Amino acid sequence: DIQMTQSPSSLSASVGDRVTISCRASQSINNYLNWYQQKPGKAPNLLIYAASRLQSGVPSRFSGSASGTEFTLTISSLQPEDFATYYCQQSHSAPPTFGGGTKVEIK
Amino acid sequence: QVQLQESNPGLVKPSGTLSLTCAVSGGSISRSNWWSWVRQSPGKGLEWIGEIYHDGGTNYNPSLKSRVTMSVDKSKNEFSLRLTSVTAADTAVYYCVRSVVIGINEDINFFDPWGQGTLVIVSS
């Protein structure tokens, strides 16, 4: 299975901050990488697919980028509703696998 | 838009069988989508269990394949999961999810939407 490693596992930030979350794949996955946001007690929600394509309805402050096996989710200006846990997921090879998550907390 | 709702078996005894059903509303299960089960536990994070197509075709995670069976009921617009010989390690929140496939080569896929999830506890 392809291993997905996220960093950091948690971070503290303030409203208005620029936040970056990293995800590294254990092997090449081209750009078959998705990002999800999960709030407590809720299901994950798709933010970005194919590394950089914004899902319909997702605010433009969210963006994704890729460089080799390294992927980044950026929140340009953190909003109160963005405090949540974020997961990456590769869809290149079966079985699809997820990163361990990055919890974004209020500083 | 499509919405998914899991049934709620709640408590399952060790060595027993976990059975879940996902009701699909707002769209036909027979459209060109795969339908997946994903579970989430504190110990193992998010784990894909497997997927089923409306014609009954399946793909399972090799780590669970020997214990998993999925089925689809087009007349009820729902699909189901059966996991046998459960242990405490199978305690998790179970989500049913639509697996969307897009792109010219049908090579881009992602999970959207997700059901609200149902907590299954394996305990005697």
Coordinates of N, CA and C in Angstrom, one line a residue:
Chain A
D1 N 0.8 -1.2 0.0 CA 0.0 0.0 0.0 C 0.9 1.3 0.0
I2 N 0.4 2.3 -0.6 CA 1.1 3.6 -0.6 C 0.9 4.3 0.8
Q3 N 1.9 4.7 1.4 CA 1.9 5.4 2.7 C 1.8 6.9 2.5
M4 N 0.9 7.5 3.2 CA 0.8 9.0 3.1 C 1.1 9.5 4.5
T5 N 2.1 10.4 4.5 CA 2.6 11.0 5.7 C 2.3 12.5 5.8
Q6 N 1.5 12.9 6.7 CA 1.2 14.3 6.9 C 2.1 15.0 8.0
S7 N 2.4 16.3 7.7 CA 3.0 17.1 8.8 C 2.6 18.5 8.7
P8 N 2.5 19.2 9.9 CA 2.6 18.6 11.2 C 1.4 17.8 11.5
S9 N 1.4 17.1 12.7 CA 0.2 16.4 13.1 C -0.8 17.4 13.7
S10 N -0.3 18.5 14.2 CA -1.2 19.6 14.7 C -0.4 20.9 14.6
L11 N -1.2 22.0 14.6 CA -0.6 23.3 14.6 C -1.6 24.3 15.2
S12 N -1.1 25.3 15.8 CA -1.9 26.4 16.3 C -1.7 27.6 15.5
A13 N -2.8 28.3 15.2 CA -2.8 29.5 14.3 C -3.9 30.4 14.7
S14 N -3.7 31.6 14.2 CA -4.7 32.7 14.5 C -5.5 33.0 13.3
V15 N -6.7 33.5 13.5 CA -7.5 34.0 12.4 C -6.7 35.0 11.6
G16 N -6.8 34.8 10.3 CA -6.0 35.6 9.3 C -4.7 35.1 9.0
D17 N -4.2 34.1 9.7 CA -2.9 33.5 9.3 C -2.9 32.7 8.0
R18 N -1.7 32.6 7.4 CA -1.6 31.7 6.3 C -1.1 30.4 6.8
V19 N -1.7 29.3 6.4 CA -1.4 28.0 7.0 C -1.1 27.1 5.9
T20 N 0.0 26.3 6.1 CA 0.3 25.3 5.1 C 0.4 23.9 5.8
I21 N -0.1 22.9 5.1 CA -0.1 21.5 5.6 C 0.6 20.7 4.5
S22 N 1.4 19.8 4.9 CA 2.2 19.0 4.0 C 1.7 17.5 4.0
C23 N 1.9 16.9 2.9 CA 1.5 15.5 2.7 C 2.6 14.8 1.8
R24 N 3.2 13.8 2.2 CA 4.2 13.1 1.4 C 3.8 11.7 1.1
A25 N 3.9 11.3 -0.2 CA 3.5 9.9 -0.6 C 4.8 9.1 -0.6
S26 N 4.7 7.8 -0.3 CA 5.8 6.9 -0.2 C 6.3 6.5 -1.6
Q27 N 5.6 6.8 -2.6 CA 6.0 6.6 -4.0 C 5.2 7.5 -4.9
S28 N 5.6 7.6 -6.2 CA 4.9 8.5 -7.1 C 3.4 8.2 -7.2
I29 N 2.6 9.2 -7.1 CA 1.2 9.1 -7.3 C 0.7 10.1 -8.3
N30 N 1.6 10.6 -9.1 CA 1.3 11.7 -10.1 C 0.6 12.8 -9.3
N31 N -0.5 13.2 -9.7 CA -1.3 14.2 -9.0 C -2.6 13.7 -8.4
Y32 N -2.6 12.4 -8.2 CA -3.9 11.8 -7.7 C -3.9 11.9 -6.2
L33 N -4.2 13.1 -5.8 CA -4.1 13.4 -4.3 C -5.3 14.3 -4.0
N34 N -6.1 13.9 -3.0 CA -7.2 14.7 -2.6 C -7.1 15.2 -1.1
W35 N -7.7 16.3 -0.8 CA -7.7 16.8 0.5 C -9.1 16.9 1.1
Y36 N -9.3 16.6 2.4 CA -10.6 16.6 3.0 C -10.5 17.4 4.3
Q37 N -11.6 18.0 4.7 CA -11.7 18.7 6.0 C -12.7 18.0 6.9
Q38 N -12.3 17.8 8.1 CA -13.3 17.1 9.0 C -13.4 17.9 10.3
K39 N -14.6 18.2 10.7 CA -14.9 18.9 11.9 C -15.4 17.9 12.9
P40 N -15.3 18.2 14.2 CA -15.6 17.2 15.2 C -17.0 16.7 15.1
G41 N -17.2 15.4 15.1 CA -18.5 14.7 15.0 C -19.1 14.7 13.7
K42 N -18.4 15.2 12.7 CA -18.9 15.2 11.3 C -18.0 14.3 10.4
A43 N -18.6 14.0 9.2 CA -17.8 13.3 8.2 C -16.8 14.2 7.5
P44 N -15.8 13.6 6.9 CA -14.9 14.4 6.1 C -15.6 15.0 4.9
N45 N -15.1 16.2 4.5 CA -15.7 16.9 3.4 C -14.6 17.2 2.4
L46 N -14.9 16.9 1.1 CA -13.9 17.1 0.0 C -13.6 18.6 -0.2
L47 N -12.3 19.0 -0.2 CA -11.9 20.3 -0.4 C -11.3 20.5 -1.8
I48 N -10.3 19.6 -2.1 CA -9.5 19.7 -3.3 C -9.3 18.3 -3.8
Y49 N -9.4 18.1 -5.2 CA -9.1 16.8 -5.8 C -8.0 17.0 -6.9
A50 N -7.4 15.9 -7.3 CA -6.3 16.0 -8.3 C -5.3 17.0 -7.9
A51 N -4.9 17.1 -6.7 CA -3.9 17.9 -6.1 C -4.2 19.4 -6.0
S52 N -4.9 20.0 -7.0 CA -5.0 21.4 -7.1 C -6.4 21.9 -7.5
R53 N -7.3 21.0 -7.8 CA -8.6 21.4 -8.3 C -9.6 21.6 -7.1
L54 N -10.1 22.8 -7.1 CA -11.0 23.2 -5.9 C -12.4 22.6 -6.2
Q55 N -12.9 21.9 -5.2 CA -14.2 21.3 -5.3 C -15.3 22.5 -5.3
S56 N -16.3 22.3 -6.0 CA -17.3 23.3 -6.1 C -17.9 23.7 -4.8
G57 N -18.0 25.0 -4.5 CA -18.5 25.5 -3.3 C -17.5 25.7 -2.2
V58 N -16.2 25.3 -2.4 CA -15.2 25.5 -1.4 C -14.5 26.9 -1.6
P59 N -14.4 27.6 -0.5 CA -13.8 29.0 -0.6 C -12.4 29.0 -1.3
S60 N -12.2 30.1 -2.0 CA -10.9 30.2 -2.8 C -9.7 30.4 -1.9
R61 N -9.9 30.6 -0.6 CA -8.7 30.7 0.3 C -8.0 29.4 0.4
F62 N -8.7 28.3 0.0 CA -8.0 27.0 0.0 C -7.4 26.7 -1.3
S63 N -6.2 26.2 -1.3 CA -5.5 25.8 -2.6 C -4.6 24.7 -2.3
G64 N -4.3 23.9 -3.4 CA -3.4 22.8 -3.3 C -2.3 22.9 -4.3
S65 N -1.2 22.3 -4.0 CA -0.1 22.3 -5.0 C 0.7 21.0 -4.8
A66 N 1.6 20.7 -5.8 CA 2.3 19.4 -5.8 C 3.7 19.6 -6.3
S67 N 4.6 18.8 -5.8 CA 6.0 18.8 -6.3 C 6.5 17.4 -6.1
G68 N 6.6 16.6 -7.1 CA 7.0 15.2 -7.0 C 6.0 14.5 -6.1
T69 N 6.5 13.9 -5.0 CA 5.7 13.2 -4.1 C 5.3 14.0 -2.9
E70 N 5.6 15.3 -2.9 CA 5.2 16.3 -1.9 C 4.0 17.1 -2.3
F71 N 3.0 17.2 -1.4 CA 1.8 17.9 -1.7 C 1.5 18.9 -0.5
T72 N 1.0 20.0 -0.9 CA 0.7 21.1 0.1 C -0.7 21.6 0.0
L73 N -1.4 21.7 1.1 CA -2.6 22.4 1.2 C -2.4 23.7 1.9
T74 N -2.8 24.8 1.3 CA -2.6 26.1 1.8 C -4.0 26.8 2.1
I75 N -4.1 27.4 3.3 CA -5.2 28.3 3.6 C -4.7 29.7 3.7
S76 N -5.1 30.5 2.7 CA -4.4 31.8 2.6 C -4.7 32.8 3.8
S77 N -5.9 32.7 4.3 CA -6.2 33.5 5.5 C -7.2 32.8 6.3
L78 N -6.7 32.2 7.4 CA -7.5 31.3 8.2 C -8.8 32.0 8.8
Q79 N -9.9 31.3 8.6 CA -11.1 31.8 9.1 C -11.6 31.0 10.3
P80 N -12.5 31.5 11.2 CA -12.9 30.7 12.4 C -13.5 29.4 12.0
E81 N -14.2 29.3 10.9 CA -14.8 28.0 10.5 C -13.8 27.0 9.9
D82 N -12.5 27.4 9.8 CA -11.5 26.5 9.2 C -10.8 25.7 10.3
F83 N -11.1 25.9 11.6 CA -10.4 25.1 12.6 C -11.1 23.7 12.6
A84 N -10.2 22.8 12.2 CA -10.7 21.4 11.9 C -9.5 20.5 11.7
T85 N -9.7 19.3 11.3 CA -8.6 18.3 11.0 C -8.7 18.1 9.5
Y86 N -7.5 18.1 8.9 CA -7.4 18.0 7.4 C -6.6 16.7 7.1
Y87 N -7.1 16.0 6.1 CA -6.6 14.7 5.6 C -6.3 14.7 4.2
C88 N -5.1 14.1 3.8 CA -4.8 13.9 2.4 C -5.2 12.4 2.1
Q89 N -5.4 12.1 0.8 CA -5.8 10.8 0.4 C -5.3 10.6 -1.0
Q90 N -4.6 9.5 -1.3 CA -4.1 9.2 -2.6 C -5.1 8.3 -3.3
S91 N -5.3 8.6 -4.6 CA -6.2 7.8 -5.4 C -5.5 7.2 -6.6
H92 N -4.2 7.1 -6.5 CA -3.4 6.6 -7.6 C -3.5 5.0 -7.7
S93 N -3.4 4.4 -6.6 CA -3.3 2.9 -6.6 C -4.2 2.4 -5.5
A94 N -4.8 1.2 -5.8 CA -5.6 0.6 -4.8 C -4.7 -0.2 -3.8
P95 N -5.1 -0.2 -2.5 CA -6.3 0.5 -2.0 C -6.0 2.0 -1.8
P96 N -7.0 2.9 -1.9 CA -6.8 4.3 -1.6 C -6.4 4.4 -0.1
T97 N -5.5 5.3 0.2 CA -5.0 5.4 1.5 C -5.0 6.9 2.0
F98 N -5.1 7.1 3.3 CA -5.2 8.4 3.8 C -4.0 8.8 4.7
G99 N -3.7 10.1 4.8 CA -2.7 10.5 5.7 C -3.3 10.5 7.2
G100 N -2.4 10.7 8.1 CA -2.9 10.6 9.5 C -3.6 11.8 10.0
G101 N -3.6 12.9 9.3 CA -4.4 14.1 9.6 C -3.5 15.2 10.3
T102 N -4.0 16.4 10.1 CA -3.4 17.6 10.7 C -4.5 18.4 11.3
K103 N -4.4 18.5 12.6 CA -5.4 19.3 13.4 C -5.0 20.7 13.5
V104 N -5.8 21.6 13.0 CA -5.6 23.0 13.1 C -6.4 23.6 14.2
E105 N -5.6 24.1 15.2 CA -6.3 24.6 16.4 C -6.1 26.1 16.5
I106 N -6.9 26.7 17.4 CA -6.9 28.2 17.6 C -5.7 28.5 18.5
K107 N -4.9 29.5 18.1 CA -3.8 29.9 19.0 C -4.4 30.9 20.1
Chain B
Q1 N -29.2 17.1 -4.3 CA -27.9 16.4 -4.5 C -28.0 15.1 -3.8
V2 N -27.0 14.3 -4.1 CA -27.0 12.9 -3.5 C -26.7 13.0 -2.0
Q3 N -27.4 12.2 -1.2 CA -27.2 12.1 0.2 C -27.2 10.6 0.6
L4 N -26.3 10.4 1.6 CA -26.2 9.0 2.0 C -26.5 8.9 3.5
Q5 N -27.1 7.8 3.9 CA -27.5 7.6 5.3 C -27.2 6.1 5.7
E6 N -26.3 6.0 6.7 CA -26.0 4.6 7.2 C -27.1 4.1 8.2
S7 N -27.3 2.8 8.2 CA -28.1 2.2 9.3 C -27.3 2.2 10.6
N8 N -27.9 1.8 11.7 CA -27.2 2.0 13.0 C -27.3 0.7 13.8
P9 N -26.4 -0.3 13.5 CA -26.4 -1.5 14.3 C -25.9 -1.4 15.7
G10 N -25.1 -0.3 16.0 CA -24.7 0.0 17.4 C -23.6 -1.0 17.9
L11 N -24.1 -2.0 18.6 CA -23.2 -2.9 19.3 C -23.2 -4.3 18.6
V12 N -22.0 -4.8 18.4 CA -21.8 -6.1 17.8 C -20.9 -7.0 18.7
K13 N -21.2 -8.2 18.9 CA -20.4 -9.0 19.8 C -19.2 -9.6 19.1
P14 N -18.1 -9.7 19.9 CA -16.9 -10.3 19.3 C -17.2 -11.6 18.6
S15 N -16.5 -11.8 17.5 CA -16.6 -13.0 16.6 C -17.9 -13.0 15.8
G16 N -18.8 -12.0 16.1 CA -20.0 -11.9 15.3 C -19.8 -11.2 14.0
T17 N -21.0 -10.8 13.4 CA -21.0 -10.2 12.0 C -21.6 -8.8 12.1
L18 N -20.8 -7.9 11.6 CA -21.3 -6.5 11.5 C -22.0 -6.3 10.2
S19 N -23.2 -5.8 10.2 CA -24.0 -5.5 9.0 C -24.5 -4.1 8.9
L20 N -24.2 -3.4 7.9 CA -24.6 -2.0 7.7 C -25.2 -1.9 6.3
T21 N -26.2 -0.9 6.3 CA -26.8 -0.6 5.0 C -26.7 0.9 4.8
C22 N -26.5 1.3 3.6 CA -26.5 2.7 3.2 C -27.6 3.1 2.3
A23 N -28.5 4.0 2.7 CA -29.6 4.4 1.8 C -29.1 5.6 1.0
V24 N -29.3 5.5 -0.3 CA -28.9 6.6 -1.2 C -30.2 7.4 -1.6
S25 N -30.1 8.7 -1.4 CA -31.3 9.6 -1.8 C -30.8 10.7 -2.7
G26 N -31.7 11.3 -3.5 CA -31.3 12.4 -4.3 C -30.6 12.0 -5.6
G27 N -30.6 10.7 -5.9 CA -30.0 10.2 -7.1 C -30.0 8.7 -7.2
S28 N -29.9 8.1 -8.4 CA -30.0 6.7 -8.5 C -28.6 6.0 -8.3
I29 N -28.7 4.9 -7.5 CA -27.5 4.1 -7.3 C -26.9 3.5 -8.6
S30 N -27.8 3.5 -9.6 CA -27.4 2.9 -10.9 C -26.6 3.8 -11.8
R31 N -26.4 5.1 -11.4 CA -25.6 6.0 -12.2 C -24.1 5.5 -12.1
S32 N -23.3 6.0 -13.0 CA -21.9 5.6 -13.1 C -21.0 6.0 -12.0
N33 N -21.3 5.4 -10.8 CA -20.5 5.7 -9.7 C -20.2 4.3 -8.9
W34 N -19.1 4.3 -8.3 CA -18.8 3.3 -7.3 C -19.3 3.8 -5.9
W35 N -19.6 2.8 -5.1 CA -20.1 3.2 -3.7 C -19.2 2.5 -2.7
S36 N -18.6 3.3 -1.8 CA -17.6 2.8 -0.9 C -18.0 2.8 0.5
W37 N -17.2 2.0 1.3 CA -17.3 2.1 2.8 C -15.9 2.4 3.3
V38 N -15.9 3.4 4.2 CA -14.6 3.9 4.8 C -14.9 3.9 6.3
R39 N -13.9 3.5 7.1 CA -14.1 3.5 8.5 C -13.0 4.4 9.2
Q40 N -13.3 4.8 10.4 CA -12.4 5.7 11.1 C -12.3 5.3 12.6
S41 N -11.1 5.0 13.0 CA -10.9 4.6 14.4 C -9.7 5.4 14.9
P42 N -9.7 5.6 16.2 CA -8.5 6.4 16.8 C -7.2 5.7 16.5
G43 N -7.2 4.4 16.5 CA -5.9 3.7 16.3 C -5.4 3.6 14.9
K44 N -6.3 3.5 13.9 CA -5.9 3.3 12.5 C -6.3 4.4 11.6
G45 N -6.9 5.5 12.1 CA -7.3 6.6 11.2 C -8.3 6.2 10.2
L46 N -8.3 6.8 9.1 CA -9.3 6.5 8.0 C -8.8 5.4 7.2
E47 N -9.7 4.4 7.0 CA -9.3 3.2 6.3 C -10.4 2.8 5.3
W48 N -10.0 2.7 4.0 CA -11.0 2.3 3.0 C -11.2 0.8 3.1
I49 N -12.5 0.4 3.1 CA -12.9 -1.0 3.3 C -13.1 -1.7 1.9
G50 N -13.8 -0.9 1.0 CA -14.0 -1.5 -0.3 C -15.1 -0.7 -1.0
E51 N -15.4 -1.2 -2.2 CA -16.4 -0.5 -3.0 C -17.2 -1.4 -3.9
I52 N -18.4 -1.0 -4.3 CA -19.3 -1.8 -5.1 C -19.9 -1.0 -6.2
Y53 N -20.1 -1.6 -7.4 CA -20.7 -0.9 -8.5 C -22.2 -1.4 -8.6
H54 N -23.0 -0.7 -9.3 CA -24.4 -1.0 -9.3 C -24.7 -2.4 -10.0
D55 N -23.7 -2.9 -10.8 CA -23.9 -4.2 -11.4 C -23.4 -5.3 -10.4
G56 N -22.9 -4.9 -9.2 CA -22.5 -5.9 -8.3 C -21.0 -6.1 -8.3
G57 N -20.2 -5.5 -9.2 CA -18.8 -5.6 -9.2 C -18.2 -5.0 -7.9
T58 N -17.2 -5.6 -7.3 CA -16.6 -5.2 -6.1 C -15.1 -5.1 -6.2
N59 N -14.5 -4.3 -5.3 CA -13.1 -4.2 -5.0 C -13.0 -4.1 -3.5
Y60 N -12.1 -4.9 -2.9 CA -12.0 -4.8 -1.4 C -10.6 -4.5 -1.1
N61 N -10.4 -3.9 0.1 CA -9.1 -3.7 0.7 C -8.5 -5.1 1.0
P62 N -7.3 -5.4 0.5 CA -6.7 -6.7 0.8 C -6.6 -7.0 2.2
S63 N -6.4 -6.0 3.1 CA -6.3 -6.2 4.5 C -7.6 -6.8 5.2
L64 N -8.7 -6.6 4.5 CA -10.0 -7.0 5.1 C -10.7 -8.0 4.2
K65 N -10.2 -8.3 3.0 CA -10.9 -9.0 1.9 C -11.5 -10.3 2.4
S66 N -10.8 -11.0 3.3 CA -11.3 -12.3 3.7 C -12.5 -12.3 4.5
R67 N -12.8 -11.1 5.1 CA -14.0 -10.9 6.0 C -15.1 -10.0 5.5
V68 N -14.9 -9.5 4.3 CA -15.8 -8.5 3.8 C -16.7 -9.0 2.6
T69 N -18.0 -8.6 2.7 CA -18.8 -8.8 1.5 C -19.7 -7.6 1.4
M70 N -19.8 -7.1 0.1 CA -20.7 -6.0 -0.2 C -21.7 -6.4 -1.2
S71 N -22.9 -5.8 -1.1 CA -24.0 -6.1 -2.0 C -24.7 -4.8 -2.3
V72 N -25.5 -4.8 -3.4 CA -26.3 -3.7 -3.8 C -27.7 -4.1 -4.0
D73 N -28.7 -3.3 -3.7 CA -30.1 -3.5 -3.9 C -30.6 -2.3 -4.7
K74 N -30.7 -2.5 -6.0 CA -31.1 -1.3 -6.8 C -32.5 -1.0 -6.6
S75 N -33.4 -1.9 -6.3 CA -34.8 -1.6 -6.1 C -35.0 -0.7 -4.9
K76 N -34.1 -0.8 -3.9 CA -34.2 0.0 -2.7 C -33.3 1.2 -2.7
N77 N -32.4 1.2 -3.8 CA -31.4 2.3 -3.9 C -30.5 2.3 -2.7
E78 N -30.0 1.2 -2.3 CA -29.1 1.1 -1.2 C -28.0 0.0 -1.4
F79 N -27.0 0.1 -0.7 CA -25.9 -0.9 -0.7 C -25.5 -1.2 0.7
S80 N -24.9 -2.4 0.9 CA -24.6 -2.9 2.2 C -23.2 -3.4 2.4
L81 N -22.9 -3.5 3.6 CA -21.5 -4.1 4.1 C -21.8 -5.2 5.1
R82 N -21.0 -6.2 4.9 CA -21.0 -7.3 5.9 C -19.6 -7.6 6.2
L83 N -19.2 -7.6 7.5 CA -17.9 -7.8 8.0 C -18.0 -8.9 9.1
T84 N -17.3 -10.0 8.8 CA -17.5 -11.2 9.7 C -16.3 -11.3 10.7
S85 N -16.5 -12.1 11.7 CA -15.4 -12.4 12.7 C -14.9 -11.1 13.3
V86 N -15.7 -10.2 13.7 CA -15.3 -8.9 14.2 C -14.6 -9.1 15.6
T87 N -13.6 -8.2 15.8 CA -12.9 -8.0 17.1 C -13.0 -6.6 17.5
A88 N -12.5 -6.3 18.7 CA -12.5 -4.9 19.2 C -11.8 -4.0 18.2
A89 N -10.8 -4.5 17.4 CA -10.1 -3.7 16.4 C -11.1 -3.2 15.3
D90 N -12.2 -3.7 15.2 CA -13.2 -3.3 14.2 C -14.1 -2.2 14.7
T91 N -14.0 -1.8 16.0 CA -14.7 -0.7 16.6 C -14.3 0.6 15.9
A92 N -15.3 1.3 15.3 CA -14.9 2.5 14.5 C -16.2 3.2 14.1
V93 N -16.1 4.4 13.6 CA -17.2 5.0 12.9 C -17.1 4.6 11.4
Y94 N -18.2 4.1 10.9 CA -18.3 3.6 9.5 C -19.1 4.6 8.7
Y95 N -18.4 4.9 7.6 CA -19.0 5.9 6.6 C -19.3 5.2 5.3
C96 N -20.5 5.5 4.7 CA -20.7 5.1 3.3 C -20.4 6.4 2.5
V97 N -19.8 6.2 1.3 CA -19.3 7.2 0.5 C -19.5 7.0 -1.0
R98 N -19.8 8.0 -1.7 CA -19.8 7.8 -3.2 C -18.4 8.0 -3.7
S99 N -17.9 7.1 -4.5 CA -16.6 7.2 -5.2 C -16.8 7.8 -6.6
V100 N -16.4 9.1 -6.7 CA -16.6 9.8 -8.0 C -15.4 9.6 -8.9
V101 N -15.7 9.2 -10.2 CA -14.7 9.1 -11.2 C -14.9 10.0 -12.3
I102 N -13.9 10.9 -12.6 CA -14.1 11.8 -13.7 C -12.8 11.9 -14.5
G103 N -12.8 12.7 -15.5 CA -11.6 12.9 -16.3 C -11.8 12.2 -17.7
I104 N -11.0 12.6 -18.6 CA -11.1 12.1 -20.0 C -10.7 10.6 -19.9
N105 N -9.8 10.2 -19.1 CA -9.4 8.8 -19.0 C -10.0 8.2 -17.8
E106 N -11.0 8.8 -17.2 CA -11.6 8.3 -16.0 C -10.5 7.9 -15.0
D107 N -9.6 8.8 -14.8 CA -8.4 8.5 -13.9 C -8.4 9.3 -12.7
I108 N -9.3 10.3 -12.5 CA -9.4 11.1 -11.4 C -10.6 10.6 -10.5
N109 N -10.3 10.3 -9.3 CA -11.4 9.9 -8.4 C -11.2 10.4 -7.0
F110 N -12.3 10.5 -6.4 CA -12.3 11.1 -5.0 C -13.6 10.7 -4.3
F111 N -13.7 10.9 -3.0 CA -14.9 10.5 -2.2 C -15.7 11.7 -1.9
D112 N -17.0 11.7 -2.5 CA -17.9 12.8 -2.2 C -19.3 12.4 -2.8
P113 N -20.3 12.6 -2.0 CA -20.3 13.0 -0.6 C -20.1 11.8 0.4
W114 N -20.1 12.1 1.7 CA -20.0 11.1 2.7 C -21.3 11.0 3.5
G115 N -21.7 9.8 4.0 CA -22.8 9.8 4.9 C -22.3 10.4 6.2
Q116 N -23.2 10.5 7.2 CA -22.9 11.2 8.5 C -22.1 10.3 9.3
G117 N -22.0 9.0 9.0 CA -21.3 8.0 9.8 C -22.1 7.4 10.9
T118 N -21.7 6.2 11.3 CA -22.4 5.4 12.4 C -21.3 4.7 13.2
L119 N -21.4 4.9 14.5 CA -20.4 4.3 15.4 C -20.8 2.8 15.7
V120 N -19.9 1.9 15.4 CA -20.1 0.5 15.7 C -19.1 0.1 16.7
I121 N -19.6 -0.4 17.8 CA -18.8 -0.9 18.9 C -18.8 -2.4 19.0
V122 N -17.6 -3.0 19.0 CA -17.5 -4.5 19.2 C -17.2 -4.7 20.6
S123 N -18.2 -5.3 21.3 CA -18.0 -5.6 22.7 C -19.0 -6.7 23.2
S124 N -18.7 -7.4 24.2 CA -19.6 -8.4 24.7 C -20.5 -7.8 25.8

